Coordinates of C-alpha atoms in Angstrom, one line a residue:
M1 CA 5.0 -236.2 132.5
T2 CA 6.5 -239.7 132.8
L3 CA 10.1 -239.8 131.8
P4 CA 11.5 -242.5 129.5
R5 CA 13.3 -245.4 131.2
A6 CA 16.7 -246.8 130.5
R7 CA 15.3 -249.5 128.2
D8 CA 13.6 -246.8 126.2
L9 CA 16.8 -245.0 125.6
Y10 CA 19.1 -247.8 124.6
P11 CA 17.6 -247.8 121.0
V12 CA 17.8 -244.0 121.0
I13 CA 21.5 -244.3 121.5
E14 CA 21.7 -246.8 118.7
H15 CA 19.8 -244.6 116.2
T16 CA 21.2 -241.2 117.0
W17 CA 24.8 -242.3 117.4
P18 CA 25.1 -245.3 115.0
A19 CA 27.9 -247.8 114.5
A20 CA 29.5 -248.1 111.1
R21 CA 28.2 -251.7 110.9
L22 CA 25.8 -253.6 113.1
F23 CA 25.2 -257.4 112.9
D24 CA 24.1 -260.3 115.1
L25 CA 26.2 -263.3 116.0
G26 CA 24.8 -266.0 118.3
L27 CA 23.5 -264.3 121.5
W28 CA 25.2 -261.0 120.6
R29 CA 24.7 -257.8 118.7
L30 CA 28.1 -256.7 117.5
R31 CA 29.2 -253.2 116.3
E32 CA 32.0 -252.0 114.1
G33 CA 33.0 -248.6 115.3
R34 CA 36.0 -247.8 113.1
G35 CA 37.6 -245.8 115.9
S36 CA 34.6 -243.9 117.0
G37 CA 34.4 -245.0 120.7
S38 CA 32.8 -247.4 123.0
R39 CA 29.2 -246.7 122.2
T40 CA 29.7 -247.7 118.6
S41 CA 32.0 -250.6 119.2
A42 CA 30.6 -252.5 122.2
A43 CA 28.8 -255.8 122.0
T44 CA 25.5 -256.2 123.7
L45 CA 23.5 -259.2 124.7
R46 CA 20.4 -259.9 122.5
D47 CA 18.9 -262.7 124.6
G48 CA 19.8 -265.8 126.6
E49 CA 22.4 -266.5 129.2
P50 CA 25.9 -266.5 127.7
T51 CA 28.7 -268.9 128.7
A52 CA 32.4 -268.4 128.6
A53 CA 32.4 -270.0 125.1
D54 CA 29.8 -267.4 124.0
L55 CA 32.1 -264.6 125.3
A56 CA 35.0 -266.1 123.4
E57 CA 33.0 -266.2 120.2
A58 CA 32.2 -262.5 120.5
A59 CA 35.7 -261.5 121.5
T60 CA 37.2 -263.3 118.4
A61 CA 34.7 -261.4 116.1
M62 CA 35.7 -258.1 117.7
R63 CA 39.4 -258.8 117.4
D64 CA 38.8 -259.7 113.7
M65 CA 37.4 -256.2 113.3
G66 CA 40.5 -254.7 114.9
Q67 CA 38.7 -253.8 118.1
P68 CA 39.4 -254.9 121.7
P69 CA 36.8 -257.2 123.2
L70 CA 34.3 -254.8 124.8
F71 CA 30.8 -255.4 126.2
M72 CA 28.1 -252.9 127.2
I73 CA 26.2 -254.1 130.3
R74 CA 22.7 -252.6 130.7
E75 CA 20.4 -252.6 133.6
G76 CA 19.3 -256.0 134.7
E77 CA 22.2 -257.8 133.0
T78 CA 23.8 -258.8 136.3
A79 CA 24.6 -262.4 135.3
L80 CA 26.5 -261.1 132.2
D81 CA 28.4 -258.7 134.4
R82 CA 29.4 -261.4 136.8
L83 CA 30.5 -263.7 133.9
L84 CA 32.6 -260.9 132.4
E85 CA 34.2 -260.2 135.8
T86 CA 35.0 -263.9 136.2
E87 CA 36.6 -263.8 132.8
S88 CA 38.9 -260.9 133.8
Y89 CA 37.0 -258.2 131.9
V90 CA 37.7 -254.8 133.7
L91 CA 34.9 -252.4 134.6
R92 CA 35.0 -249.2 132.6
D93 CA 33.1 -246.0 132.3
P94 CA 29.9 -246.2 134.3
V95 CA 27.4 -244.0 132.5
T96 CA 24.2 -242.2 133.7
L97 CA 21.3 -241.7 131.4
Y98 CA 19.5 -238.4 132.0
A99 CA 16.1 -237.2 130.7
A100 CA 13.8 -234.2 131.0
P101 CA 10.6 -233.1 129.4
V102 CA 11.6 -230.9 126.5
D103 CA 9.3 -228.1 127.8
A104 CA 11.2 -228.1 131.0
I105 CA 14.5 -227.2 129.2
A106 CA 13.1 -225.1 126.3
T107 CA 12.1 -222.3 128.6
D108 CA 14.2 -219.2 128.1
P109 CA 16.0 -219.0 124.8
P110 CA 19.8 -218.4 124.9
P111 CA 20.9 -214.8 124.5
P112 CA 20.9 -213.4 121.0
I113 CA 23.8 -214.3 118.7
T114 CA 25.0 -217.0 121.2
C115 CA 23.7 -220.3 119.6
F116 CA 23.2 -221.2 116.0
E117 CA 21.7 -224.3 114.4
I118 CA 24.0 -225.5 111.7
W119 CA 24.2 -228.6 109.5
P120 CA 26.6 -229.7 108.3
P121 CA 29.0 -228.5 111.0
L122 CA 31.5 -225.7 110.2
A123 CA 35.3 -226.1 110.3
A124 CA 35.3 -223.9 113.4
Q125 CA 33.1 -226.5 115.2
E126 CA 35.3 -229.4 114.0
E127 CA 38.3 -227.6 115.5
I128 CA 36.5 -227.3 118.9
W129 CA 35.6 -230.9 118.9
A130 CA 39.2 -231.9 117.9
Q131 CA 40.5 -229.9 120.9
G132 CA 38.1 -232.0 123.1
G133 CA 39.3 -235.3 121.6
I134 CA 36.4 -235.7 119.2
G135 CA 38.0 -236.4 115.9
P136 CA 37.0 -237.5 112.3
E137 CA 35.9 -240.9 113.4
R138 CA 33.2 -239.4 115.7
L139 CA 32.3 -236.8 113.1
A140 CA 31.6 -239.7 110.8
V141 CA 29.1 -241.0 113.3
M142 CA 27.2 -237.7 113.2
H143 CA 27.1 -237.8 109.4
R144 CA 25.8 -241.3 109.2
A145 CA 23.0 -240.8 111.7
A146 CA 19.8 -241.2 109.5
T147 CA 17.4 -239.4 111.9
P148 CA 16.6 -235.7 112.1
K149 CA 19.7 -234.0 113.4
T150 CA 21.6 -230.7 113.7
T151 CA 24.5 -229.1 115.5
I152 CA 24.6 -226.1 117.8
F153 CA 27.4 -223.7 117.3
G154 CA 28.0 -221.5 120.4
R155 CA 29.7 -218.1 120.3
I156 CA 30.8 -215.8 123.1
D157 CA 32.2 -212.3 122.5
D158 CA 31.9 -213.1 118.8
R159 CA 34.3 -216.0 119.1
P160 CA 33.8 -219.7 118.6
A161 CA 33.1 -221.1 122.1
G162 CA 31.3 -224.4 121.9
T163 CA 29.5 -227.0 119.8
G164 CA 27.3 -230.0 120.2
F165 CA 25.3 -232.6 118.2
V166 CA 21.6 -233.5 118.8
A167 CA 19.5 -236.0 116.9
L168 CA 15.9 -237.2 117.2
D169 CA 14.6 -240.7 117.4
G170 CA 10.8 -240.7 117.4
R171 CA 9.8 -238.2 120.0
I172 CA 13.0 -238.4 122.0
A173 CA 16.0 -236.2 121.3
M174 CA 19.5 -237.1 122.5
V175 CA 22.4 -234.8 122.9
H176 CA 25.9 -236.0 122.0
A177 CA 29.4 -234.6 121.8
L178 CA 28.8 -231.3 123.7
E179 CA 32.0 -229.5 124.0
T180 CA 33.0 -226.0 125.3
R181 CA 36.4 -224.5 124.7
A182 CA 38.5 -224.3 127.9
Q183 CA 38.8 -220.6 127.8
H184 CA 35.1 -220.1 127.5
R185 CA 34.0 -222.4 130.3
R186 CA 32.1 -221.2 133.4
R187 CA 30.2 -218.6 131.3
G188 CA 27.0 -220.6 130.7
M189 CA 27.9 -221.9 127.3
G190 CA 27.0 -225.5 128.0
R191 CA 23.6 -224.4 129.4
Y192 CA 22.9 -222.2 126.5
M193 CA 23.7 -224.9 123.9
V194 CA 21.5 -227.5 125.7
Q195 CA 18.7 -224.9 125.8
A196 CA 19.1 -224.3 122.1
M197 CA 19.0 -228.0 121.4
A198 CA 15.8 -228.3 123.4
F199 CA 14.1 -225.6 121.4
W200 CA 15.2 -227.4 118.2
A201 CA 13.9 -230.7 119.5
K202 CA 10.6 -229.1 120.5
A203 CA 10.2 -227.6 117.0
H204 CA 10.7 -231.1 115.6
G205 CA 8.0 -232.7 117.7
A206 CA 10.1 -234.1 120.6
T207 CA 8.5 -234.6 124.0
H208 CA 11.8 -235.4 125.9
I209 CA 15.4 -234.4 125.6
T210 CA 18.0 -236.9 126.9
L211 CA 21.8 -237.3 127.3
L212 CA 24.4 -239.5 128.8
V213 CA 27.3 -238.7 131.0
T214 CA 30.2 -240.8 132.5
G215 CA 30.3 -240.7 136.3
A216 CA 33.8 -239.3 136.2
N217 CA 32.5 -236.1 134.4
L218 CA 31.5 -234.3 137.6
P219 CA 31.0 -230.8 136.0
A220 CA 28.7 -232.2 133.4
N221 CA 26.6 -234.2 135.9
A222 CA 26.3 -231.1 138.0
L223 CA 25.2 -228.9 135.1
Y224 CA 22.5 -231.3 133.9
T225 CA 21.0 -231.9 137.3
S226 CA 21.0 -228.1 137.9
M227 CA 19.0 -227.7 134.6
G228 CA 16.3 -230.2 135.7
F229 CA 17.5 -233.4 134.1
Q230 CA 16.8 -236.5 136.1
P231 CA 18.8 -239.8 136.1
V232 CA 16.7 -242.5 134.5
G233 CA 19.2 -245.4 134.2
H234 CA 22.7 -246.5 133.9
Y235 CA 25.0 -248.8 132.0
H236 CA 28.7 -249.6 132.0
Y237 CA 31.3 -251.4 130.0
R238 CA 33.7 -254.2 130.6
I239 CA 36.8 -254.6 128.5
K240 CA 39.6 -257.2 128.2
T241 CA 42.4 -254.7 127.5
E242 CA 42.8 -251.1 128.3
T243 CA 42.3 -248.6 125.4
D244 CA 42.0 -244.8 125.0
E245 CA 38.5 -244.8 123.6
Q246 CA 35.8 -242.7 125.2
A247 CA 32.3 -243.6 126.3

């Protein structure tokens, strides 16, 4: 089965992990994230070849929203990347997009009483996310996603162990905010939760399951490749000032 390409997945990111506000300005598509991270705050190029003046226009609009000037550079946007580098924008968070046929992941179900589909998420899940740096601003992203969605709540030894969010855009599911508590890692919880998400996605008509991982997250990259996910594209950010936001 042919896997989706990077350009197929950019709109899936947009729909399954939406910004608080989205609007166009000149050559740009701008996002208001309200503290929910780079994916919901970065500007992207709609068309054309921007100049330094175009960058300045977008940067001013982002500062007016209380956000640092931040641009997402997708595959093929080498001219934009060079311009941003010239204008002293710093490279940040290279990301790999992964995809797999849903049937390749929804093979063996997780062990009994290990993974549960829950919407809206429980307080115990919110606590796990908070421990991993995923706070109310990102929880708000999950709630405003308008596509079919759910969370997976993982338990080990009858204790809360992990959580994650998955949403569907057409026939492509995308995993977000997968988090396992530190004391429960290396026990297969991440694998179990992704498998549960794949079964949920298949039941809702998905043909593929996808996710995105920063290059620095070596354990996650190793897990997903071991499960059969294949890299299908990349993107990265450039930012004018350093922040603590996550990709």
